[in-house]
């Protein structure tokens, strides 16, 4: 990759999309995009604050 594009080879970081659904309508009511190091329990307070 370095020879072809002149860039060092590096991996892209993962992102997680946490969503909250309304069970009655099935619509997404809240969402949060985090880094790969944030789990579901860590994202929950911000999702609840959006509701």
Coordinates of C-alpha atoms in Angstrom, one line a residue:
X1 CA 0.0 0.0 0.0
X2 CA 2.9 2.3 0.8
X3 CA 4.5 1.8 -2.6
X4 CA 1.2 2.1 -4.5
X5 CA -0.4 5.1 -2.7
X6 CA 2.5 6.7 -0.8
X7 CA 0.7 6.2 2.5
X8 CA 1.5 4.0 5.5
X9 CA -0.7 1.0 6.0
X10 CA -3.0 1.6 9.0
X11 CA -6.3 0.1 10.1
X12 CA -9.4 2.1 10.4
X13 CA -11.0 2.3 13.9
X14 CA -14.4 0.7 14.5
X15 CA -17.4 2.8 15.6
X16 CA -20.5 1.5 17.3
X17 CA -24.1 2.8 16.8
X18 CA -26.2 2.3 19.9
X19 CA -30.0 2.8 19.2
X20 CA -33.1 2.9 21.3
X21 CA -36.4 1.7 19.8
X22 CA -40.0 2.5 20.6
X23 CA -41.5 -1.0 21.0
X24 CA -45.0 0.1 20.0
X25 CA -44.2 1.8 16.8
X26 CA -40.8 0.2 16.0
X27 CA -39.3 3.7 15.3
X28 CA -35.8 4.7 16.4
X29 CA -36.2 7.3 19.2
X30 CA -32.6 7.8 20.2
X31 CA -29.1 7.0 18.8
X32 CA -25.5 7.4 19.9
X33 CA -22.3 6.8 17.9
X34 CA -19.3 5.8 20.0
X35 CA -15.8 4.4 19.7
X36 CA -15.1 0.7 19.8
X37 CA -14.1 0.9 23.5
X38 CA -17.5 2.0 24.8
X39 CA -19.9 -0.8 25.6
X40 CA -23.7 -0.8 25.9
X41 CA -23.7 -0.1 29.7
X42 CA -21.5 3.0 29.1
X43 CA -23.7 4.3 26.3
X44 CA -27.0 3.9 28.2
X45 CA -27.0 7.1 30.3
X46 CA -26.6 9.3 27.2
X47 CA -29.3 7.4 25.3
X48 CA -31.7 7.8 28.2
X49 CA -30.9 11.5 28.4
X50 CA -31.9 11.9 24.8
X51 CA -35.4 10.5 25.5

